[in-house]
JSON list of C-alpha atoms in Angstrom, two decimals:
[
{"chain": "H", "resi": 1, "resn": "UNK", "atom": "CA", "xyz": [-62.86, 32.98, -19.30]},
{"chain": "H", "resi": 2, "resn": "UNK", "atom": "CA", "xyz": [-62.58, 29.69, -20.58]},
{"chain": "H", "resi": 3, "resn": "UNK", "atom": "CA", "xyz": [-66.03, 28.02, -20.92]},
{"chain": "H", "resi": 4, "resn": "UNK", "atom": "CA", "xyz": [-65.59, 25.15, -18.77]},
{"chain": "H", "resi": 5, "resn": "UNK", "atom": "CA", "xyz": [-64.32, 27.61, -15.87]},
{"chain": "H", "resi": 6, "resn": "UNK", "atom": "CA", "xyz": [-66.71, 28.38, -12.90]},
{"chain": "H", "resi": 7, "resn": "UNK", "atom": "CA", "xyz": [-68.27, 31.93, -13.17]},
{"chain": "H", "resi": 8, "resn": "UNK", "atom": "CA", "xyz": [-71.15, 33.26, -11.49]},
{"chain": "H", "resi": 9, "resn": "UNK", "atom": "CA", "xyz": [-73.44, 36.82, -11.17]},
{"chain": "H", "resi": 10, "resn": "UNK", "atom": "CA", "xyz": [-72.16, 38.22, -8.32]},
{"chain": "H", "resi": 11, "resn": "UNK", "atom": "CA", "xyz": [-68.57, 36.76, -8.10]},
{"chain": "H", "resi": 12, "resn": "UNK", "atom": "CA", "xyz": [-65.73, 39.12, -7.01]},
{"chain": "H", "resi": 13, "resn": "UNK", "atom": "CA", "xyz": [-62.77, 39.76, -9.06]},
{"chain": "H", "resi": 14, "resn": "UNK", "atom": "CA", "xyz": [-60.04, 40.47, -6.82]},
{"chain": "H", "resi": 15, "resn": "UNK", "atom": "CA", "xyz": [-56.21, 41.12, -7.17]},
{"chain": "H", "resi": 16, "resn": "UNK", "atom": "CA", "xyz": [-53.98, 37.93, -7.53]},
{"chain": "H", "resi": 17, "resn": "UNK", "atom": "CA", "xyz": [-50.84, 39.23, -6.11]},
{"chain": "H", "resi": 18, "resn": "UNK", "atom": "CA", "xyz": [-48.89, 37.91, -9.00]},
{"chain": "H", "resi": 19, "resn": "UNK", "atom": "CA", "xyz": [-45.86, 39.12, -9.70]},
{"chain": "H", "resi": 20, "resn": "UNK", "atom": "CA", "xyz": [-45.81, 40.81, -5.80]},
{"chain": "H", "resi": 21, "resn": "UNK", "atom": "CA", "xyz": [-46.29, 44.25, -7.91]},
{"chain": "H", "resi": 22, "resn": "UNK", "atom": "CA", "xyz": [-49.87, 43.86, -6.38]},
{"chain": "H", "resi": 23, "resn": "UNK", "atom": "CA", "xyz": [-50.98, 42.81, -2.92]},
{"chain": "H", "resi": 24, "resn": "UNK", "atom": "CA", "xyz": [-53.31, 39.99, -3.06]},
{"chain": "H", "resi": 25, "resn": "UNK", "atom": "CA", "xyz": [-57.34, 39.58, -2.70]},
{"chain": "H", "resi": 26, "resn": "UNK", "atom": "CA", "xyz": [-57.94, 43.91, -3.11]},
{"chain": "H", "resi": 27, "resn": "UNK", "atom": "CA", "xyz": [-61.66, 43.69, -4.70]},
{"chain": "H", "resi": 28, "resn": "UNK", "atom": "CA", "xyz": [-62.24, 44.89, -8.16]},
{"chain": "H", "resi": 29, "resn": "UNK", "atom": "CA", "xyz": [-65.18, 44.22, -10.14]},
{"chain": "H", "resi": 30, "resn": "UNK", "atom": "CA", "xyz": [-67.95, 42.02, -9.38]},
{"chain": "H", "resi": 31, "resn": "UNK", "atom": "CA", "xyz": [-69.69, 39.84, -12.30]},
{"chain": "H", "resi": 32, "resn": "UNK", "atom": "CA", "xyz": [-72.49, 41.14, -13.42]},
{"chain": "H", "resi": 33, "resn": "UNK", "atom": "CA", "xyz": [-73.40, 38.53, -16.47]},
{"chain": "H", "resi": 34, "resn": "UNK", "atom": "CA", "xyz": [-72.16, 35.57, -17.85]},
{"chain": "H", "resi": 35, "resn": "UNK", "atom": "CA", "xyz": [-72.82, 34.24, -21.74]},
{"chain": "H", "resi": 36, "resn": "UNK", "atom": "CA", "xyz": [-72.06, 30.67, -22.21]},
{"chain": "H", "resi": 37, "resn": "UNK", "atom": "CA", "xyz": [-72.23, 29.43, -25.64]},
{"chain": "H", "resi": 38, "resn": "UNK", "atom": "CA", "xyz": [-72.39, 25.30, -26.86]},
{"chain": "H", "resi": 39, "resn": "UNK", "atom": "CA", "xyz": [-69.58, 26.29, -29.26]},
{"chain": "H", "resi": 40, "resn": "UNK", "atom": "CA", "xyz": [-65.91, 27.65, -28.61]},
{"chain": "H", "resi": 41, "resn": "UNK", "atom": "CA", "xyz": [-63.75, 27.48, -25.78]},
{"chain": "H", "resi": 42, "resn": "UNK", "atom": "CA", "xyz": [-64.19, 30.93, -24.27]},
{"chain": "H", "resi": 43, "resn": "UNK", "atom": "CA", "xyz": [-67.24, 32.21, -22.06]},
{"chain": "H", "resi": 44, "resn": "UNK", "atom": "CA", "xyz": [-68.42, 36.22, -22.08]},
{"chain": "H", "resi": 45, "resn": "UNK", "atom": "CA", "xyz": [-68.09, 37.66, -18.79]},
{"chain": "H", "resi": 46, "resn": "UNK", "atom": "CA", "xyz": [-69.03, 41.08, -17.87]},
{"chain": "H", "resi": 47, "resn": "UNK", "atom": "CA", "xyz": [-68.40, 43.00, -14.40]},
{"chain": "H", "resi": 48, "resn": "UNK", "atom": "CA", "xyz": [-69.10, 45.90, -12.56]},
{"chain": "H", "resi": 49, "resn": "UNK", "atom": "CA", "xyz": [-65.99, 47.73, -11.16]},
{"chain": "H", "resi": 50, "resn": "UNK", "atom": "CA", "xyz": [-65.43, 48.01, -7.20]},
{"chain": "H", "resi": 51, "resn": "UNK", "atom": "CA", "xyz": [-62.94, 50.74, -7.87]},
{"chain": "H", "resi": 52, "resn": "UNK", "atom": "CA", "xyz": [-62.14, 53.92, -9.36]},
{"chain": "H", "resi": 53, "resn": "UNK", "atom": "CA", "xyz": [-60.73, 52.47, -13.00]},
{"chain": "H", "resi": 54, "resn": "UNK", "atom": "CA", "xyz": [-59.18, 55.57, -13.51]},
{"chain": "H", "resi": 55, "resn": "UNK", "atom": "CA", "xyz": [-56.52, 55.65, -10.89]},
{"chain": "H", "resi": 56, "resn": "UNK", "atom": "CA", "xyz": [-55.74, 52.69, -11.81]},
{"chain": "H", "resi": 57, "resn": "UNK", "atom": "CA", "xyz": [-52.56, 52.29, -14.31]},
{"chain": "H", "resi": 58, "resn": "UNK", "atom": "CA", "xyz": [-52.27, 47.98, -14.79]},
{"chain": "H", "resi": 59, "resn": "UNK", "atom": "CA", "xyz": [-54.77, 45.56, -15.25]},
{"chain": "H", "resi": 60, "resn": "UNK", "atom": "CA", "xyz": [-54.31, 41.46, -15.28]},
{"chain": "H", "resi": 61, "resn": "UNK", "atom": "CA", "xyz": [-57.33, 39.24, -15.56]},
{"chain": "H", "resi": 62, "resn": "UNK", "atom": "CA", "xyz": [-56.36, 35.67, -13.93]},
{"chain": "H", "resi": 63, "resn": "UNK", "atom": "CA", "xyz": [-59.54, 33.00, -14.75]},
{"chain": "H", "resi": 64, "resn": "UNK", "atom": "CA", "xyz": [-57.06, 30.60, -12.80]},
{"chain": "H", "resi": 65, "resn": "UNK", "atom": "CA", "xyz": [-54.93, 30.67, -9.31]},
{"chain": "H", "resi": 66, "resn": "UNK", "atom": "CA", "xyz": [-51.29, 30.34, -10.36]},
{"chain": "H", "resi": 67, "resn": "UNK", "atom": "CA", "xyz": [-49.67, 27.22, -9.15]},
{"chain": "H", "resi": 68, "resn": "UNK", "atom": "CA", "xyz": [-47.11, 28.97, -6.73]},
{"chain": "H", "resi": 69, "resn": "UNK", "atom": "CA", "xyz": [-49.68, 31.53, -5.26]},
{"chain": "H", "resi": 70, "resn": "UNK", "atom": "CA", "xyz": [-52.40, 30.21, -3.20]},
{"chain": "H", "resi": 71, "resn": "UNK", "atom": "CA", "xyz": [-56.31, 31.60, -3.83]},
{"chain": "H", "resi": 72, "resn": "UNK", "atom": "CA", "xyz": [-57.51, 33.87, -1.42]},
{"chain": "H", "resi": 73, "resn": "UNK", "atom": "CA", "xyz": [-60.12, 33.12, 0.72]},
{"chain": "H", "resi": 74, "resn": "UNK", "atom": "CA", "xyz": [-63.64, 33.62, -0.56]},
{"chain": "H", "resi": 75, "resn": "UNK", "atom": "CA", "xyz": [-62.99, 34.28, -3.86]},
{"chain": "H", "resi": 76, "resn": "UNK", "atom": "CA", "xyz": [-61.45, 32.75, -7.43]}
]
């Protein structure tokens, strides 16, 4: 994640829907710890999955809401 982007312990990751391949706000991780450094423009984020990793076959990791998709309710 970028380091000025808003990321908490205990977030929830969830699906974006992007690309409709997906549906949209399915949990799947949760954000166990965060590393911000004074240098760089990235932050370390860790998380704890909410699924079964292994039955799943695609992975896309959004720090942002896409302009044409709106962000689902309760989470980023």
């Amino acid at each position: 994640a970028q380091r000025t982007d808003e990321v908490d312990v205990g977030d929830l990751l969830v699906t974006s829907g992007m690309g409709r391949r997906f549906p949209r706000g399915v949990p799947v991780a949760r954000v166990t710890r965060v590393v911000r450094r004074d240098f760089g423009i990235y932050q370390e984020v860790e998380a704890a999955p909410t699924v079964d990793f292994s039955r799943i076959e695609e992975v896309m990791i959004l720090t942002t809401t896409p302009p044409d998709i709106p962000a689902p309710k309760g989470g980023r």
